[in-house]
XYZ file of C-alpha atoms in Angstrom:
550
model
C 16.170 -2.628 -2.763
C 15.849 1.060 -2.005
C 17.845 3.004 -4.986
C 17.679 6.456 -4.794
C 14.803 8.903 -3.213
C 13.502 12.159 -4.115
C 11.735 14.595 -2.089
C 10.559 17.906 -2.881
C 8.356 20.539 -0.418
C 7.964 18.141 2.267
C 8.318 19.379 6.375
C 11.495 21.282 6.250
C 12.873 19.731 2.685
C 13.085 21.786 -0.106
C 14.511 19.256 -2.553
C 16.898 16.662 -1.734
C 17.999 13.773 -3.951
C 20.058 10.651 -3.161
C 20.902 7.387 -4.455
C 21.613 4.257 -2.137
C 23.634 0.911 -2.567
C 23.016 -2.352 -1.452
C 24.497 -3.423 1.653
C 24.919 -1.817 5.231
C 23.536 2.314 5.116
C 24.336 4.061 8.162
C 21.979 7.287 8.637
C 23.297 9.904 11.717
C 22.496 13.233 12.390
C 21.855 15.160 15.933
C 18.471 15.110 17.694
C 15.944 16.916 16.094
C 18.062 17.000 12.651
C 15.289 15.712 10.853
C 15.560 11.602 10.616
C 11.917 11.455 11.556
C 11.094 13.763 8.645
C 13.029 11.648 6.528
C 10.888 8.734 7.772
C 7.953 10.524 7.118
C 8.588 11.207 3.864
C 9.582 7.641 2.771
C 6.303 6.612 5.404
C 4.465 8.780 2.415
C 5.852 6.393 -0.398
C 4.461 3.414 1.598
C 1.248 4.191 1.582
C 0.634 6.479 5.061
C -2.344 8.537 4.803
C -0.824 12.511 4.438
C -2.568 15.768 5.117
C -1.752 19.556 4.636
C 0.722 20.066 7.323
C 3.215 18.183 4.982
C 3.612 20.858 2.842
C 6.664 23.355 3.593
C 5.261 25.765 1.127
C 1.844 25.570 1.472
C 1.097 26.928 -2.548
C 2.624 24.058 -4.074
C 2.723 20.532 -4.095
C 4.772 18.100 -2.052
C 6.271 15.159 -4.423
C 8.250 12.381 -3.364
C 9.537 9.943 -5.280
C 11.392 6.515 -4.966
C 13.149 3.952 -7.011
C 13.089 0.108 -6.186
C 15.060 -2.641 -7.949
C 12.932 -5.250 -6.855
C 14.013 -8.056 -9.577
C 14.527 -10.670 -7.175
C 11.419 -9.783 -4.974
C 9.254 -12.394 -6.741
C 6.128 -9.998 -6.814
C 4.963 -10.119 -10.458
C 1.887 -12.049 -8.590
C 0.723 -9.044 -6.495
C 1.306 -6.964 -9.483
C -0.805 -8.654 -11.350
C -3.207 -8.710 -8.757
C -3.513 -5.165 -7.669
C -3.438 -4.208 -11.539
C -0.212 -2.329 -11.094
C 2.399 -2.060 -14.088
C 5.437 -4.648 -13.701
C 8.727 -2.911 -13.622
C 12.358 -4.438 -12.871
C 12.718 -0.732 -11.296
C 9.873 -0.202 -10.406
C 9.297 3.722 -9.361
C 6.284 5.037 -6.621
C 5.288 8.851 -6.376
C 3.222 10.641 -4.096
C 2.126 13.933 -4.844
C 0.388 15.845 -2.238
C -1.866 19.254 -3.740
C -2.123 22.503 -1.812
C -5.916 21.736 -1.631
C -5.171 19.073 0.425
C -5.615 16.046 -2.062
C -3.039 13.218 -2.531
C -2.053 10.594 -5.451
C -0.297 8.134 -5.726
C 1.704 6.354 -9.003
C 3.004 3.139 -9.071
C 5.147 3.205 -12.919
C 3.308 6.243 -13.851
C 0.013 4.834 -13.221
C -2.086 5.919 -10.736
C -3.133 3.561 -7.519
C -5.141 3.587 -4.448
C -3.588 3.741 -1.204
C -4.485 0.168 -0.167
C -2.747 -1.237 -2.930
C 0.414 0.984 -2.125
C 0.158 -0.365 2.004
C 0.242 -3.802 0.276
C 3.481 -3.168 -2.006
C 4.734 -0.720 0.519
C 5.288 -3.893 2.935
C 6.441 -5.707 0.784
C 9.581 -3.251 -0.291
C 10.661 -1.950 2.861
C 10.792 -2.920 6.852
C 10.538 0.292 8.604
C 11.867 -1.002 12.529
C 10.918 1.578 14.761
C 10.251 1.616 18.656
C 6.026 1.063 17.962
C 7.197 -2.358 16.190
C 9.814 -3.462 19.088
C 6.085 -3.047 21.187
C 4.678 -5.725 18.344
C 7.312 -7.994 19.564
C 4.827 -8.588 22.645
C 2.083 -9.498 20.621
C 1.074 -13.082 20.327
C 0.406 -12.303 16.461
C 3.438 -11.086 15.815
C 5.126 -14.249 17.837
C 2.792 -16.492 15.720
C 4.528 -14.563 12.317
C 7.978 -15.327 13.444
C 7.058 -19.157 14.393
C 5.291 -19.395 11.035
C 7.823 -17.931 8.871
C 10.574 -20.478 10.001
C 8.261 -23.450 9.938
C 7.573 -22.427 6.486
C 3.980 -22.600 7.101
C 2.677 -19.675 4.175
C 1.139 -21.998 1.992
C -0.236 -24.283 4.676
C -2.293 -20.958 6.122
C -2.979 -19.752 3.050
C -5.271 -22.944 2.379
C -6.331 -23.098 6.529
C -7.539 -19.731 5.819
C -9.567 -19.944 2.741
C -11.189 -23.460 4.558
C -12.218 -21.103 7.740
C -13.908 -18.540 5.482
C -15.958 -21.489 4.052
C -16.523 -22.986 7.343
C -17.837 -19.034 8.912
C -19.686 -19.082 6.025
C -21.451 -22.310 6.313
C -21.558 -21.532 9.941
C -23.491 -17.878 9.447
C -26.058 -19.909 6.867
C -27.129 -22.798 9.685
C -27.386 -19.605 12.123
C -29.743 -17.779 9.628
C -31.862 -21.075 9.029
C -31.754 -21.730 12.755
C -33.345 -18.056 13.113
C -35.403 -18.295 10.719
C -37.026 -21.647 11.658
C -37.518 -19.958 14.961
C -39.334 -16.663 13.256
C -41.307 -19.745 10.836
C -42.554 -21.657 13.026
C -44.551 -18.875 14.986
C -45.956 -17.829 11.236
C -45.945 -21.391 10.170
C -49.613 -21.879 11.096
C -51.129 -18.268 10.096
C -49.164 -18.917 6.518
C -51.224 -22.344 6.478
C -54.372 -20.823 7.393
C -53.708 -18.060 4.481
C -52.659 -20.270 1.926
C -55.778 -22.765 2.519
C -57.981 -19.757 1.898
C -56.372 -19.118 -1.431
C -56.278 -22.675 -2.604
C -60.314 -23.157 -1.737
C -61.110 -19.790 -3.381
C -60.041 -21.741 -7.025
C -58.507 -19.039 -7.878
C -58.632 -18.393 -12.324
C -57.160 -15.475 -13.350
C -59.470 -13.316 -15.432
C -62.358 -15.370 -13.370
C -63.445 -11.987 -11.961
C -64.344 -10.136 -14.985
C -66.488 -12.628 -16.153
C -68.295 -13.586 -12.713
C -69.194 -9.496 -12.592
C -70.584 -9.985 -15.712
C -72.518 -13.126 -15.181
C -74.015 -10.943 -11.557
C -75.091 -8.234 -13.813
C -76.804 -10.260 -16.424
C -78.567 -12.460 -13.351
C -79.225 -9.471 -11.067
C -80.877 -7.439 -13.735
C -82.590 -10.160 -15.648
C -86.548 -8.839 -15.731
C -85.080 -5.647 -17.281
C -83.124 -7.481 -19.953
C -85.633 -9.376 -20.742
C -88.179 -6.689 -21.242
C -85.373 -4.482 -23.177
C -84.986 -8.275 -25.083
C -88.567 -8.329 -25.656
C -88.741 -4.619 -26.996
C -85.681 -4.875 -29.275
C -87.461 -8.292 -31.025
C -90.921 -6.277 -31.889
C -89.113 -3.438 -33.191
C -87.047 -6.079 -35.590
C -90.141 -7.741 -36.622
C -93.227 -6.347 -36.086
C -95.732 -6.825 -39.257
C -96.864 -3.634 -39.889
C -93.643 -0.916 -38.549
C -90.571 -3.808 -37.959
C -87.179 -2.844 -39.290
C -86.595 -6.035 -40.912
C -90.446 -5.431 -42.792
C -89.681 -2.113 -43.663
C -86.222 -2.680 -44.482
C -87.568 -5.655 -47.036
C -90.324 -3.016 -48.529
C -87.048 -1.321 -49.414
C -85.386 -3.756 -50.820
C -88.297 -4.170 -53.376
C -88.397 -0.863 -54.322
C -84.496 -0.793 -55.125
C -84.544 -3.495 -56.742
C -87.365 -2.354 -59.508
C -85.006 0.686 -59.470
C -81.940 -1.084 -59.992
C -82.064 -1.417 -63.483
C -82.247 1.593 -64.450
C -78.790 3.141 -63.174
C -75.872 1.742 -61.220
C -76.402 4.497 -58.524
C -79.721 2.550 -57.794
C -78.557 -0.952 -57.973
C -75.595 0.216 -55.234
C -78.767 1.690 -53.086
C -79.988 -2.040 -53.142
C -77.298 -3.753 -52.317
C -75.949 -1.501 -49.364
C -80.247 -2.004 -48.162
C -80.181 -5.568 -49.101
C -76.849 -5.971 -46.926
C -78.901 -4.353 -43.972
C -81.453 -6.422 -43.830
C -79.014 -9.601 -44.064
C -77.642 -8.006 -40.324
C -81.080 -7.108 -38.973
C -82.072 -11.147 -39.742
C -78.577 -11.442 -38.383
C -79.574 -9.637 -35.327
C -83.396 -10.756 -34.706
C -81.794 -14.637 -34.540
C -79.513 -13.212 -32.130
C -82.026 -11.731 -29.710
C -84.136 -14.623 -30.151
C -81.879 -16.843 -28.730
C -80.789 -14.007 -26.361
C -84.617 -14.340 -25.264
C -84.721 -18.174 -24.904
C -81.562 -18.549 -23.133
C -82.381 -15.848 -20.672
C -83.677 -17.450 -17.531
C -84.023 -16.318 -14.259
C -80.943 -18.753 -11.789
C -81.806 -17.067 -7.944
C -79.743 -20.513 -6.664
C -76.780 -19.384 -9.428
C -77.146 -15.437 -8.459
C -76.616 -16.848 -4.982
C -73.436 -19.062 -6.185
C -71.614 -15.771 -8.450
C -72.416 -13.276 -5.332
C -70.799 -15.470 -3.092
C -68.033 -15.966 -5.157
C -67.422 -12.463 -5.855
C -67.421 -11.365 -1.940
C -64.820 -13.986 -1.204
C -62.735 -12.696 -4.064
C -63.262 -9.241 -3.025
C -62.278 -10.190 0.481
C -59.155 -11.859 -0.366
C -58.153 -9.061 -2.195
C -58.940 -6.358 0.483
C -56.855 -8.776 3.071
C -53.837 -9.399 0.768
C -54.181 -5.894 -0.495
C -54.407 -7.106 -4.188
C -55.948 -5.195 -7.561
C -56.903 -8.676 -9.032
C -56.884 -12.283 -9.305
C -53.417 -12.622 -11.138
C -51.477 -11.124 -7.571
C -53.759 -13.073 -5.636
C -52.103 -16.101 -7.919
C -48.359 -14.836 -6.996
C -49.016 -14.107 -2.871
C -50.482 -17.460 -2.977
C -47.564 -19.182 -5.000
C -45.224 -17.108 -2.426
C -47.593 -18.793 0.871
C -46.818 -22.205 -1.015
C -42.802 -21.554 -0.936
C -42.934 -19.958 2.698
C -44.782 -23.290 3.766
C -43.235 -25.705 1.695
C -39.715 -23.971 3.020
C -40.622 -24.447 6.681
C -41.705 -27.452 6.343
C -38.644 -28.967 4.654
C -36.134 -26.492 7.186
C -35.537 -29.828 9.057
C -34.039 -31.237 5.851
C -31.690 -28.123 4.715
C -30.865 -27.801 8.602
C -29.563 -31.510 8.732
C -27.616 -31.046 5.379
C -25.435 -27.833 6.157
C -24.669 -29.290 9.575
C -23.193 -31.687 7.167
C -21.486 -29.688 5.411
C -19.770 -27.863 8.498
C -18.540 -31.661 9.867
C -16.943 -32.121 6.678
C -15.333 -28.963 6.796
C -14.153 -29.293 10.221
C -12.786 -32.952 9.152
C -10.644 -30.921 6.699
C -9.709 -27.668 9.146
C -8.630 -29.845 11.595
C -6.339 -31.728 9.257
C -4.969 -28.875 8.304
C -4.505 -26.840 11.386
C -2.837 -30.438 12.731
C -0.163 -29.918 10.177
C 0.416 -26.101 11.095
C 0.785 -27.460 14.803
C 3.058 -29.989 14.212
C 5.478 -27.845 11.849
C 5.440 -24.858 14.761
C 6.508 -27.563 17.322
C 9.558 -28.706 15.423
C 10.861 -25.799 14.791
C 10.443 -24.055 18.050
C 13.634 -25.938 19.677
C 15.385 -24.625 16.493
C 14.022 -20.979 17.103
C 14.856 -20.994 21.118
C 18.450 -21.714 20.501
C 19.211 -19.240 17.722
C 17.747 -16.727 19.765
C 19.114 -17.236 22.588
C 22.938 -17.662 20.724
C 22.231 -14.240 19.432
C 20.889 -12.883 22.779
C 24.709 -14.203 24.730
C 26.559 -12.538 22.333
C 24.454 -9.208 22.902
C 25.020 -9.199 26.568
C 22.299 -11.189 27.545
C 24.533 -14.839 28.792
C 20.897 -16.078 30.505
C 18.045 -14.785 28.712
C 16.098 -18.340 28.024
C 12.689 -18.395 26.410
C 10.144 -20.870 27.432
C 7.809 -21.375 23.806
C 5.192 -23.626 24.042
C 2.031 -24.306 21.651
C -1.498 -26.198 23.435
C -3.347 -27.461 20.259
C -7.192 -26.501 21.261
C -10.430 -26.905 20.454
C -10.828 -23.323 18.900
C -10.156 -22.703 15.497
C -8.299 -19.092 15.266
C -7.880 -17.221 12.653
C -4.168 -18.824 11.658
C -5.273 -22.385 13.566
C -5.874 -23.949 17.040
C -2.868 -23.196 18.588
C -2.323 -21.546 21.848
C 0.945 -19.534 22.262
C 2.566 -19.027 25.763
C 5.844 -17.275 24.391
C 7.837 -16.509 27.842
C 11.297 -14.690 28.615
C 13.565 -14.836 31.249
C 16.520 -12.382 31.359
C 18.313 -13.732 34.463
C 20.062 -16.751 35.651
C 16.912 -18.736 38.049
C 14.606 -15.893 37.430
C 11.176 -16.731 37.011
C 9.629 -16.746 33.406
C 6.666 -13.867 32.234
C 5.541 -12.288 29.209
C 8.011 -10.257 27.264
C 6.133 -7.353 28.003
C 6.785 -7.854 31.406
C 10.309 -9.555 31.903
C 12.022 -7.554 29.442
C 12.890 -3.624 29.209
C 13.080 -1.325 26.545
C 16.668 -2.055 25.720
C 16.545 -6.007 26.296
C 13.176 -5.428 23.783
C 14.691 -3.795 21.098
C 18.062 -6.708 21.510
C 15.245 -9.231 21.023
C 14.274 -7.625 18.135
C 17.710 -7.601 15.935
C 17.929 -11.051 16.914
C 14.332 -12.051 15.419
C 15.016 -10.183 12.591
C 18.559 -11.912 12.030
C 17.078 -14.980 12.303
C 14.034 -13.973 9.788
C 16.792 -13.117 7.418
C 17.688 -16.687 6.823
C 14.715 -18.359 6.034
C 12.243 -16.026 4.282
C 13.565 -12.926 1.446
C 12.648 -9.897 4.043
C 12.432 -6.236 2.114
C 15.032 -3.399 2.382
C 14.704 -3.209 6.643
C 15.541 0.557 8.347
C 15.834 0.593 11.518
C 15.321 3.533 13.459
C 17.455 3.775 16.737
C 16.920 -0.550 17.520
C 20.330 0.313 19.952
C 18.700 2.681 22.280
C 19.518 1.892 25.702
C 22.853 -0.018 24.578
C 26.064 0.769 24.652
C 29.916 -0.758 24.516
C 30.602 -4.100 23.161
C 26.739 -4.581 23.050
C 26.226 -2.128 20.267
C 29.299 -3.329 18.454
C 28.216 -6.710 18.868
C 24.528 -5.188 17.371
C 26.531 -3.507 14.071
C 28.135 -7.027 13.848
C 24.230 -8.611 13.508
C 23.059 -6.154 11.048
C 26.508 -6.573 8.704
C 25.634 -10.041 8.793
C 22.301 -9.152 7.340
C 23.151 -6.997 5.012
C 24.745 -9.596 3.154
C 21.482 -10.858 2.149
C 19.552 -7.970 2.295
C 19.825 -4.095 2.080
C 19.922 -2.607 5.817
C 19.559 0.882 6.887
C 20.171 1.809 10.403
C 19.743 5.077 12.229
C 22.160 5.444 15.096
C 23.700 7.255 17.549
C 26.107 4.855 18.421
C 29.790 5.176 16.578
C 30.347 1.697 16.989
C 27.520 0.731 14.753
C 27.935 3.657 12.638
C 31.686 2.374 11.282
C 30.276 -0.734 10.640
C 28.515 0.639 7.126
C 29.318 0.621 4.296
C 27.694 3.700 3.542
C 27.483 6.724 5.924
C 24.234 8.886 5.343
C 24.452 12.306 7.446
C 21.230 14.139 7.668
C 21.504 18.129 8.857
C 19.650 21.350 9.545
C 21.137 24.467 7.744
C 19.672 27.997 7.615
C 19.230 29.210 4.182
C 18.040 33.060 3.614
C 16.672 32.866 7.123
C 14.644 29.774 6.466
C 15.834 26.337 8.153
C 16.078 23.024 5.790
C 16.742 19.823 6.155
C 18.889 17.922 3.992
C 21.159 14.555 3.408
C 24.555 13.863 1.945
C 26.174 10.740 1.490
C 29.795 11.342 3.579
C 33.116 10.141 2.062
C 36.223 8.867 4.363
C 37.531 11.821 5.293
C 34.075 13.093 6.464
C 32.776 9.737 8.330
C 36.106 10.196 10.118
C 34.855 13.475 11.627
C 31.352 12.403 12.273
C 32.193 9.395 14.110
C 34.890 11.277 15.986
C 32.354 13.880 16.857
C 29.535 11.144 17.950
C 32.550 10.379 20.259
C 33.760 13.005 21.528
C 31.401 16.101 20.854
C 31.683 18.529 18.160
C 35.686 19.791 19.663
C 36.999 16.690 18.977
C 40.454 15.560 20.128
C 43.016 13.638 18.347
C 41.938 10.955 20.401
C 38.500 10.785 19.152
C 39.740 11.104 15.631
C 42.445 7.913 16.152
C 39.986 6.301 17.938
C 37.073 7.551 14.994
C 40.209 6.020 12.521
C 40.505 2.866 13.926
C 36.866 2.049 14.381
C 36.627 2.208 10.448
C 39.399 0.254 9.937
């Protein structure tokens, strides 16, 4: 429940405090006192979106701040959930900056304004001519159903079944499509990947077939460079290796006499170990060279395909003509086995529908039994709020759709008058016979599911009489459960609480403000008498103010 709110530089508020009790508030106040502002402001604590025009002084901030006792609200869960710090009294701010921004604090920590609109509905039940509209809605009709068939947990687990079963639903669509886009590619993607597999594809292959072209192209002039290198290794008279071995000989006479010469033979000696090294070399070089024009033909061919594949495919080598090619092989294999996957997640979906439908049968069946139970409370309520015929035709057509809270069809009709013909709320009901419907869904609400503190804001508009008192009657009864707030203009309603909010515009140095005060006995005497009788009230007004609070 709601226990006290603070506001401070909001519309026309400077700072006003209050604390609230359980039970029946009453909140009064002439037109254009400021209620709405005090809606706002507690609108702000819920999680509404604010902007500028909230502050009253525009070079400070506007902070608002309320205290909940919400113990027996079983909400440690969405705590938990939305990361927010768990609190018996759990206090929300809202601070809005001259620059425009706005935070928000849940215990002192701050939160995001999604989170608050979750918690906010979850505290309070602000009922105000927009949500009578609601009351027209077939959602809003399905909630009310739902909430006395005890149905939560039952569309908690339809729900997280339909997400699976969209899900599976979107994934056969994208195979579908993409089966259609394969098959036109299925064939070029074929043709592509054939080309690849007969090219024999080696990675590193290329370097070494440019190599072999080279050494096969050029061949005459290798060999003659062969053939040149060999004389000048071993020529008789001027070949490395016979000079090279002249001196050796010479070194080696010399090498006995100092170790500076014996180091001059070795380092020669080691030379002419490479140049016999080298001379065996080139002399195989020279035998295995042979002119191949039939291999030449082979490696140039080769080479062109490889350079063509790699000019199509837009490749720098072999190795990403390997991965395109192992990517042709999935896209292939993939359409080619679509049939398969296509066949298994339809499957999948007729198993899930097997299970939606068993649980969207129970949903049904618990909204039909109860909807007797529903019709008559309503229409109970209804008789004693000056409505002796209004009848309501509810009936729910189990169909082939699933929606998002099942497969039912709601036709959820109203008929004010004795043999009058049955429409849609919307139509066979006006304002006042709306906002009578209302209360009386609420009441009933309030025995079968733990609603929030509920404020609502002028529900008696367009009653009057023993209708209204009949109305105060309904939301006494409710606040026994529950804490109620209800802003009135009605004194019948108004005596009924067991507090008495007054909320007031006063002029203070030439600057109007709005403000609240809880009134004591004396002082609910003289606003009721005044709500009946105008601000001269008579001493029939005030007997008559006396006796309604008694």
């Amino acid at each position: 429940m709601l226990t006290s709110l603070s506001i401070k530089n909001y519309a026309l508020i400077d700072t006003l405090q209050v604390d609230f009790n359980d039970g029946f508030s009453i909140i009064t106040g002439e037109t254009g006192a400021g209620k709405s502002i005090l809606l706002g402001g507690l609108s702000l604590i819920l999680g509404k979106r604010a902007d500028l025009s909230s502050l009253k002084n525009t070079e400070e901030k506007c902070v608002i701040e309320a205290v909940f006792n919400i113990s027996n609200y079983k909400l440690q869960a969405l705590f938990k959930a939305e990361d927010f710090d768990y609190e018996a009294q759990t206090i929300i701010r809202r601070e809005i900056l001259p620059s425009g921004k706005s935070r928000a604090f849940v215990n002192d920590s701050p939160v995001n304004l999604n989170g608050l609109q979750l918690l906010g509905e979850r505290l309070i039940d602000i009922h105000s001519q927009h949500e009578t509209l609601q009351l027209t809605s077939n959602g809003f009709q399905f909630q009310i159903i739902d909430a006395l068939a005890n149905n939560d947990e039952t569309l908690q687990s339809y729900k997280i079944e339909l997400k699976g079963y969209k899900k599976l639903k979107k994934e056969l669509q994208e195979l579908l499509d993409f089966q259609a886009d394969a098959i036109k590619e299925h064939d070029y993607n074929s043709f592509l990947l054939n080309e690849l597999v007969e090219a024999n594809l080696v990675d590193g292959e290329m370097e070494l077939l440019e190599e072999e072209y080279e050494t096969l192209n050029n061949i005459e002039a290798i060999k003659e460079k062969l053939s040149e290198a060999y004389l000048l290794l071993n020529e008789e008279q001027i070949g490395i290796i016979s000079a090279l071995t002249s001196l050796k000989n010479t070194f080696q006479k010399l090498s006995g006499f100092s170790s500076k010469y014996e180091d001059l033979f070795n380092r020669v000696n080691s030379s002419l170990i490479d140049m016999d090294d080298i001379y065996s070399e080139v002399d195989v070089l020279q035998e295995q060279l042979e002119a191949d024009p039939n291999r030449l033909e082979v490696v140039d061919s080769k080479l062109r395909v490889l350079h063509n594949l790699m000019q199509k495919h837009v490749a720098n080598n072999i190795s990403e003509l390997i991965d395109i090619k192992n990517q042709l092989e999935e896209k292939v294999s993939f359409t080619e086995n679509l049939d398969d996957s296509i066949q298994k997640k339809r499957l999948e979906i007729d198993a899930k529908e097997i299970e939606l439908n068993t649980i969207s049968n129970d949903i049904h069946n618990k909204r039909t039994a109860i909807i007797p139970q529903l019709k008559e409370q309503l229409e109970t309520i209804l008789g004693s709020l000056g409505m002796p015929n209004a009848q309501f035709k509810i009936e729910i057509i189990y169909g082939e759709e699933f929606f998002a809270n099942g497969k039912d069809d709601l036709s959820f009709l109203f008929s004010a008058n004795k043999g009058g013909n049955f429409n849609e709320l919307k139509k066979a009901a006006s304002g006042g016979e709306l906002s009578r419907i209302m209360l009386a869904i609420k009441s009933v609400l309030s025995k079968y599911i733990q609603l929030p503190t509920i404020m609502f804001d002028e529900i008696d508009t367009g009653v009057s009489g023993e209708i209204s008192n009949k109305m105060g009657d309904i939301m006494l009864q409710m606040s026994k459960t529950m804490q109620v707030f209800s802003i009135t203009h009605l004194p019948q309603i108004a005596a009924k609480g067991h507090s008495h909010f007054k909320v007031f515009k006063e002029d203070v140095n030439d600057v109007t403000q709005t403000n609240l005060v809880k009134l004591n006995h004396d002082e609910r005497i003289v606003e009721i008498a005044q709500m009946l009788g105008g601000l001269e009230m008579s001493s029939s007004a005030i007997a008559h103010a006396k006796e309604l609070l008694n």
